[in-house]
CSV table of C-alpha atoms in Angstrom, one decimal:
chain,number,residue,atom,x,y,z
X,1,UNK,CA,40.0,106.6,178.9
X,2,UNK,CA,37.5,104.6,176.7
X,3,UNK,CA,35.6,101.8,178.4
X,4,UNK,CA,37.1,99.1,176.3
X,5,UNK,CA,40.7,100.3,176.9
X,6,UNK,CA,40.0,100.4,180.6
X,7,UNK,CA,38.7,96.8,180.5
X,8,UNK,CA,41.8,95.6,178.6
X,9,UNK,CA,44.1,97.4,181.1
X,10,UNK,CA,42.2,95.7,184.0
X,11,UNK,CA,42.6,92.3,182.3
X,12,UNK,CA,46.3,92.9,181.7
X,13,UNK,CA,46.8,93.9,185.3
X,14,UNK,CA,44.9,90.8,186.6
X,15,UNK,CA,47.2,88.6,184.4
X,16,UNK,CA,50.3,90.4,185.7
X,17,UNK,CA,49.1,89.9,189.3
X,18,UNK,CA,48.5,86.2,188.7
X,19,UNK,CA,52.0,85.8,187.3
X,20,UNK,CA,53.5,87.7,190.3
X,21,UNK,CA,51.6,85.5,192.7
X,22,UNK,CA,53.0,82.3,191.1
X,23,UNK,CA,56.6,83.6,191.3
X,24,UNK,CA,56.0,84.9,194.9
X,25,UNK,CA,54.6,81.5,195.9
X,26,UNK,CA,57.7,79.8,194.4
X,27,UNK,CA,60.1,82.2,196.2
X,28,UNK,CA,58.2,81.7,199.6
X,29,UNK,CA,58.3,77.9,199.2
X,30,UNK,CA,62.1,77.8,198.5
X,31,UNK,CA,62.7,80.3,201.3
X,32,UNK,CA,60.8,78.1,203.9
X,33,UNK,CA,62.4,74.9,202.6
X,34,UNK,CA,65.8,76.4,203.3
X,35,UNK,CA,64.8,77.9,206.6
X,36,UNK,CA,62.8,75.7,209.0
X,37,UNK,CA,60.8,77.4,211.8
X,38,UNK,CA,62.6,76.0,214.9
X,39,UNK,CA,66.0,77.3,213.8
X,40,UNK,CA,64.5,80.7,213.0
X,41,UNK,CA,63.2,81.0,216.5
X,42,UNK,CA,66.5,80.0,218.1
X,43,UNK,CA,68.4,82.4,215.8
X,44,UNK,CA,66.2,85.3,216.9
X,45,UNK,CA,66.6,84.5,220.6
X,46,UNK,CA,70.4,84.6,220.2
X,47,UNK,CA,70.6,87.4,217.7
X,48,UNK,CA,73.4,89.4,219.2
X,49,UNK,CA,76.0,88.0,216.8
X,50,UNK,CA,75.5,85.5,214.0
X,51,UNK,CA,78.7,85.0,212.0
X,52,UNK,CA,78.3,83.9,208.4
X,53,UNK,CA,79.6,80.5,207.3
X,54,UNK,CA,82.8,80.2,205.4
X,55,UNK,CA,81.0,78.8,202.4
X,56,UNK,CA,78.8,82.0,202.3
X,57,UNK,CA,81.8,84.2,201.7
X,58,UNK,CA,81.6,86.2,198.5
X,59,UNK,CA,83.8,88.4,196.4
X,60,UNK,CA,82.0,91.6,197.2
X,61,UNK,CA,82.9,91.3,200.9
X,62,UNK,CA,85.7,93.4,202.3
X,63,UNK,CA,88.6,92.2,204.4
X,64,UNK,CA,87.6,94.6,207.1
X,65,UNK,CA,84.2,92.8,207.3
X,66,UNK,CA,85.8,89.3,207.2
X,67,UNK,CA,88.3,90.3,209.9
X,68,UNK,CA,85.5,91.6,212.1
X,69,UNK,CA,82.9,88.8,211.8
X,70,UNK,CA,85.4,85.9,211.9
X,71,UNK,CA,87.4,87.6,214.7
X,72,UNK,CA,90.7,87.5,212.8
X,73,UNK,CA,93.9,89.2,213.7
X,74,UNK,CA,93.9,92.4,211.6
X,75,UNK,CA,97.1,91.5,209.7
X,76,UNK,CA,96.4,87.8,209.2
X,77,UNK,CA,94.9,88.0,205.7
X,78,UNK,CA,97.4,90.7,204.7
X,79,UNK,CA,100.4,88.5,205.7
X,80,UNK,CA,99.0,85.2,204.3
X,81,UNK,CA,98.0,86.7,200.9
X,82,UNK,CA,101.0,89.1,200.8
X,83,UNK,CA,98.7,92.1,200.3
X,84,UNK,CA,100.6,95.3,199.6
X,85,UNK,CA,97.5,97.4,198.7
X,86,UNK,CA,97.5,100.3,201.1
X,87,UNK,CA,93.7,100.4,201.2
X,88,UNK,CA,93.7,97.1,203.1
X,89,UNK,CA,91.5,96.1,205.0
X,90,UNK,CA,89.0,98.5,203.2
X,91,UNK,CA,89.3,96.3,200.1
X,92,UNK,CA,87.0,93.8,198.5
X,93,UNK,CA,88.2,90.3,197.6
X,94,UNK,CA,87.2,90.9,194.0
X,95,UNK,CA,89.1,94.2,193.9
X,96,UNK,CA,92.2,92.5,195.3
X,97,UNK,CA,91.9,89.8,192.7
X,98,UNK,CA,91.8,92.4,190.0
X,99,UNK,CA,94.8,94.3,191.2
X,100,UNK,CA,96.8,91.0,191.7
X,101,UNK,CA,95.8,89.8,188.3
X,102,UNK,CA,94.3,86.7,189.8
X,103,UNK,CA,91.1,84.8,189.0
X,104,UNK,CA,88.5,86.1,191.5
X,105,UNK,CA,87.1,82.6,192.2
X,106,UNK,CA,90.6,81.3,192.9
X,107,UNK,CA,91.4,84.1,195.3
X,108,UNK,CA,88.0,83.5,197.0
X,109,UNK,CA,88.9,79.8,197.5
X,110,UNK,CA,92.2,80.9,199.1
X,111,UNK,CA,90.4,83.2,201.4
X,112,UNK,CA,88.0,80.4,202.4
X,113,UNK,CA,90.9,78.0,203.1
X,114,UNK,CA,92.6,80.7,205.3
X,115,UNK,CA,89.3,81.2,207.2
X,116,UNK,CA,89.0,77.5,207.8
X,117,UNK,CA,92.6,77.4,209.1
X,118,UNK,CA,92.5,80.6,211.0
X,119,UNK,CA,94.6,80.9,214.2
H,1,UNK,CA,70.7,93.3,189.0
H,2,UNK,CA,73.0,90.9,191.0
H,3,UNK,CA,76.1,93.0,189.9
H,4,UNK,CA,74.4,96.2,191.2
H,5,UNK,CA,73.4,94.6,194.5
H,6,UNK,CA,77.0,93.3,195.0
H,7,UNK,CA,78.4,96.7,194.2
H,8,UNK,CA,76.0,98.4,196.7
H,9,UNK,CA,76.8,95.8,199.4
H,10,UNK,CA,80.5,96.5,199.0
H,11,UNK,CA,79.7,100.3,199.2
H,12,UNK,CA,77.9,99.6,202.5
H,13,UNK,CA,80.7,97.5,203.9
H,14,UNK,CA,83.2,100.3,203.0
H,15,UNK,CA,81.3,103.4,204.0
H,16,UNK,CA,78.7,101.9,206.4
H,17,UNK,CA,76.0,104.4,207.6
H,18,UNK,CA,76.8,107.1,205.1
H,19,UNK,CA,76.4,104.6,202.3
H,20,UNK,CA,73.1,103.4,203.8
H,21,UNK,CA,71.8,106.9,204.0
H,22,UNK,CA,72.8,107.7,200.4
H,23,UNK,CA,71.3,104.4,199.0
H,24,UNK,CA,68.0,104.9,200.8
H,25,UNK,CA,67.8,108.6,199.7
H,26,UNK,CA,68.3,107.7,196.0
H,27,UNK,CA,65.9,104.8,196.3
H,28,UNK,CA,63.2,107.1,197.7
H,29,UNK,CA,63.8,109.5,194.9
H,30,UNK,CA,62.7,106.8,192.5
H,31,UNK,CA,66.0,105.7,191.2
H,32,UNK,CA,65.9,102.0,190.3
H,33,UNK,CA,68.0,100.9,193.3
H,34,UNK,CA,67.3,97.8,195.3
H,35,UNK,CA,67.2,99.8,198.6
H,36,UNK,CA,65.0,97.4,200.5
H,37,UNK,CA,67.4,94.5,199.8
H,38,UNK,CA,70.4,96.6,200.9
H,39,UNK,CA,68.7,97.7,204.1
H,40,UNK,CA,67.9,94.1,204.9
H,41,UNK,CA,71.5,93.1,204.3
H,42,UNK,CA,72.7,96.0,206.5
H,43,UNK,CA,70.7,94.7,209.4
H,44,UNK,CA,72.2,91.3,208.8
H,45,UNK,CA,75.7,93.0,209.0
H,46,UNK,CA,74.4,94.6,212.2
H,47,UNK,CA,73.3,91.2,213.7
H,48,UNK,CA,76.8,89.9,212.9
H,49,UNK,CA,78.4,92.6,214.9
H,50,UNK,CA,79.9,94.5,212.0
H,51,UNK,CA,77.6,97.6,212.4
H,52,UNK,CA,75.4,99.0,215.1
H,53,UNK,CA,71.7,98.1,214.3
H,54,UNK,CA,70.4,101.3,215.9
H,55,UNK,CA,72.7,103.4,213.6
H,56,UNK,CA,71.7,101.3,210.6
H,57,UNK,CA,68.0,102.0,211.5
H,58,UNK,CA,68.7,105.7,211.9
H,59,UNK,CA,70.6,105.9,208.6
H,60,UNK,CA,67.8,104.0,206.8
H,61,UNK,CA,64.9,106.1,208.2
H,62,UNK,CA,66.9,109.3,207.7
H,63,UNK,CA,67.8,108.4,204.1
H,64,UNK,CA,64.3,107.3,203.1
H,65,UNK,CA,62.6,110.3,204.8
H,66,UNK,CA,65.1,112.8,203.3
H,67,UNK,CA,64.5,111.2,199.8
H,68,UNK,CA,60.7,111.3,200.2
H,69,UNK,CA,60.8,114.9,201.4
H,70,UNK,CA,63.0,115.9,198.4
H,71,UNK,CA,60.7,114.2,196.0
H,72,UNK,CA,57.7,115.9,197.6
H,73,UNK,CA,59.3,119.4,197.5
H,74,UNK,CA,60.6,118.9,193.9
H,75,UNK,CA,57.1,117.9,192.8
H,76,UNK,CA,55.5,120.8,194.7
H,77,UNK,CA,57.9,123.4,193.2
H,78,UNK,CA,58.5,122.1,189.7
H,79,UNK,CA,56.3,119.0,189.2
H,80,UNK,CA,53.4,120.3,187.1
H,81,UNK,CA,55.6,122.9,185.3
H,82,UNK,CA,58.1,120.3,184.2
H,83,UNK,CA,55.5,117.8,183.2
H,84,UNK,CA,53.7,120.5,181.1
H,85,UNK,CA,57.0,121.4,179.4
H,86,UNK,CA,57.7,117.8,178.4
H,87,UNK,CA,54.2,117.3,177.0
H,88,UNK,CA,52.4,115.6,179.9
H,89,UNK,CA,50.1,118.5,180.6
H,90,UNK,CA,47.1,116.5,179.6
H,91,UNK,CA,47.8,114.1,182.5
H,92,UNK,CA,46.4,116.7,185.0
H,93,UNK,CA,43.2,117.1,183.0
H,94,UNK,CA,42.7,113.3,182.8
H,95,UNK,CA,39.7,112.3,184.9
H,96,UNK,CA,41.5,109.3,186.5
H,97,UNK,CA,44.3,111.5,187.6
H,98,UNK,CA,41.9,114.1,189.1
H,99,UNK,CA,40.1,111.2,190.8
H,100,UNK,CA,43.4,109.8,192.2
H,101,UNK,CA,44.4,113.3,193.6
H,102,UNK,CA,41.0,113.6,195.3
H,103,UNK,CA,41.3,110.1,196.8
H,104,UNK,CA,44.7,111.0,198.3
H,105,UNK,CA,43.5,114.4,199.5
H,106,UNK,CA,40.5,112.6,201.2
H,107,UNK,CA,42.7,110.1,203.0
H,108,UNK,CA,46.1,111.8,203.3
H,109,UNK,CA,47.4,110.2,206.4
H,110,UNK,CA,46.6,106.6,205.5
H,111,UNK,CA,47.8,107.1,201.8
H,112,UNK,CA,51.2,108.5,202.9
H,113,UNK,CA,51.7,105.9,205.8
H,114,UNK,CA,50.7,102.8,203.9
H,115,UNK,CA,52.5,103.7,200.7
H,116,UNK,CA,55.8,103.7,202.6
H,117,UNK,CA,55.5,99.9,202.7
H,118,UNK,CA,55.3,99.6,198.9
H,119,UNK,CA,58.7,100.9,197.8
H,120,UNK,CA,57.9,100.6,194.1
H,121,UNK,CA,55.1,103.2,194.3
H,122,UNK,CA,56.1,105.3,197.2
H,123,UNK,CA,58.0,107.8,195.0
H,124,UNK,CA,54.8,108.2,193.0
H,125,UNK,CA,53.0,108.7,196.3
H,126,UNK,CA,55.3,111.5,197.2
H,127,UNK,CA,54.6,113.3,193.9
H,128,UNK,CA,50.8,112.8,194.2
H,129,UNK,CA,50.8,114.0,197.8
H,130,UNK,CA,52.4,117.2,196.6
H,131,UNK,CA,50.0,117.6,193.7
H,132,UNK,CA,47.0,116.8,196.0
H,133,UNK,CA,48.0,119.8,198.2
H,134,UNK,CA,48.8,117.8,201.4
H,135,UNK,CA,50.8,120.1,203.8
H,136,UNK,CA,54.5,119.4,204.1
H,137,UNK,CA,54.4,118.8,207.8
H,138,UNK,CA,51.5,116.3,207.5
H,139,UNK,CA,53.4,114.5,204.8
H,140,UNK,CA,56.7,114.4,206.9
H,141,UNK,CA,54.9,113.2,210.0
H,142,UNK,CA,53.2,110.3,208.4
H,143,UNK,CA,56.1,109.5,206.1
H,144,UNK,CA,58.4,109.3,209.2
H,145,UNK,CA,55.9,107.1,211.0
H,146,UNK,CA,55.6,104.8,208.0
H,147,UNK,CA,59.4,104.6,207.5
H,148,UNK,CA,60.0,103.8,211.2
H,149,UNK,CA,57.6,100.9,211.0
H,150,UNK,CA,58.9,99.7,207.7
H,151,UNK,CA,62.6,99.8,208.9
H,152,UNK,CA,61.6,98.0,212.1
H,153,UNK,CA,60.2,95.2,209.9
H,154,UNK,CA,63.5,95.0,208.0
H,155,UNK,CA,65.3,94.9,211.3
H,156,UNK,CA,63.3,91.9,212.4
H,157,UNK,CA,63.7,90.2,209.0
H,158,UNK,CA,67.5,90.8,208.9
H,159,UNK,CA,68.0,89.6,212.4
H,160,UNK,CA,65.7,86.5,212.2
H,161,UNK,CA,66.8,85.4,208.7
H,162,UNK,CA,70.4,86.4,208.7
H,163,UNK,CA,71.5,83.3,206.8
H,164,UNK,CA,68.9,83.6,204.1
H,165,UNK,CA,68.6,87.3,203.7
H,166,UNK,CA,69.2,87.2,200.0
H,167,UNK,CA,66.2,84.8,199.5
H,168,UNK,CA,64.1,87.0,201.9
H,169,UNK,CA,65.1,90.0,199.8
H,170,UNK,CA,63.7,88.2,196.7
H,171,UNK,CA,60.5,87.4,198.5
H,172,UNK,CA,60.1,91.0,199.6
H,173,UNK,CA,60.8,92.3,196.1
H,174,UNK,CA,58.2,90.1,194.5
H,175,UNK,CA,55.7,90.9,197.2
H,176,UNK,CA,56.3,94.6,196.6
H,177,UNK,CA,55.6,94.1,192.9
H,178,UNK,CA,52.5,92.1,193.7
H,179,UNK,CA,51.3,94.9,196.1
H,180,UNK,CA,52.1,97.6,193.5
H,181,UNK,CA,50.0,95.9,190.8
H,182,UNK,CA,47.2,95.2,193.4
H,183,UNK,CA,47.1,98.9,194.3
H,184,UNK,CA,47.0,100.1,190.7
H,185,UNK,CA,44.3,97.5,189.9
H,186,UNK,CA,42.3,98.5,193.0
H,187,UNK,CA,42.3,102.1,192.1
H,188,UNK,CA,41.3,101.3,188.5
H,189,UNK,CA,38.5,98.9,189.5
H,190,UNK,CA,37.0,101.5,191.9
H,191,UNK,CA,37.2,104.2,189.1
H,192,UNK,CA,35.8,101.7,186.5
H,193,UNK,CA,32.9,100.8,188.8
H,194,UNK,CA,32.0,104.4,189.5
H,195,UNK,CA,32.1,105.2,185.7
H,196,UNK,CA,29.8,102.3,185.0
H,197,UNK,CA,27.3,103.4,187.6
H,198,UNK,CA,27.4,106.9,186.3
H,199,UNK,CA,27.1,105.9,182.7
H,200,UNK,CA,24.5,103.1,183.4
């Protein structure tokens, strides 16, 4: 590789590294802002089971997962949402919304309400 | 990328350890899959009681190692032949490539072990290890050691930062990109320095 081409490539890589450092610093800052040190330590000490919060539920999650981590009776969601799909509980919230012809965001809100009011 | 991550997460929730193995295998084979993020999330699912963290670790290490071994063996058997056929034959004659092969052959254990931590370049590391003539068993031994250490770090990250695993995944991805650029730059600077000394 000619000397000049090598120098240009080195300069480009240095610039790319600088850009990646800037984005990395931003990501690290927002991560630590959302996650103070004392609560991290406590979470690690009691790390046997850390259930997610209801607000963190997303459409890609399956009902099997939700039943397990929120300790729900297996048929609770099926009965409340009138789910007839035989794949339940191995079914994502988004997939159920699609088969029911419902807006995924609406169904997700319904699921969250059911989780908040769980037996 | 978010849509891909969500699909893969659903795949893991549905098929658990088999899904983890497959995703890690494909990621190690150089397919553009966010395998590190998925493994981190899998450990979060483990910390929440949905999966067994030990089995998550076994599937992760198994998938990564199987993928790395496959990449190494494919490169050893077909690598140069295929690259010649598609017009990349000159690559092997390039001085920088020869220099890189010699560097890896000179430090095989360290090269293989440490490249496991930079998932963006580890597939290239598998190919170079094959081209540099490193024995399969040396490759597997240090690949396995590196993968076990890397997966252990993801276990700690997924357990410690269960609530912010997605943000941690972003940090790790960007750090991986930074390290990859730093590695390429490092090799280039060493080579450039040697060329200057030789020419000067």
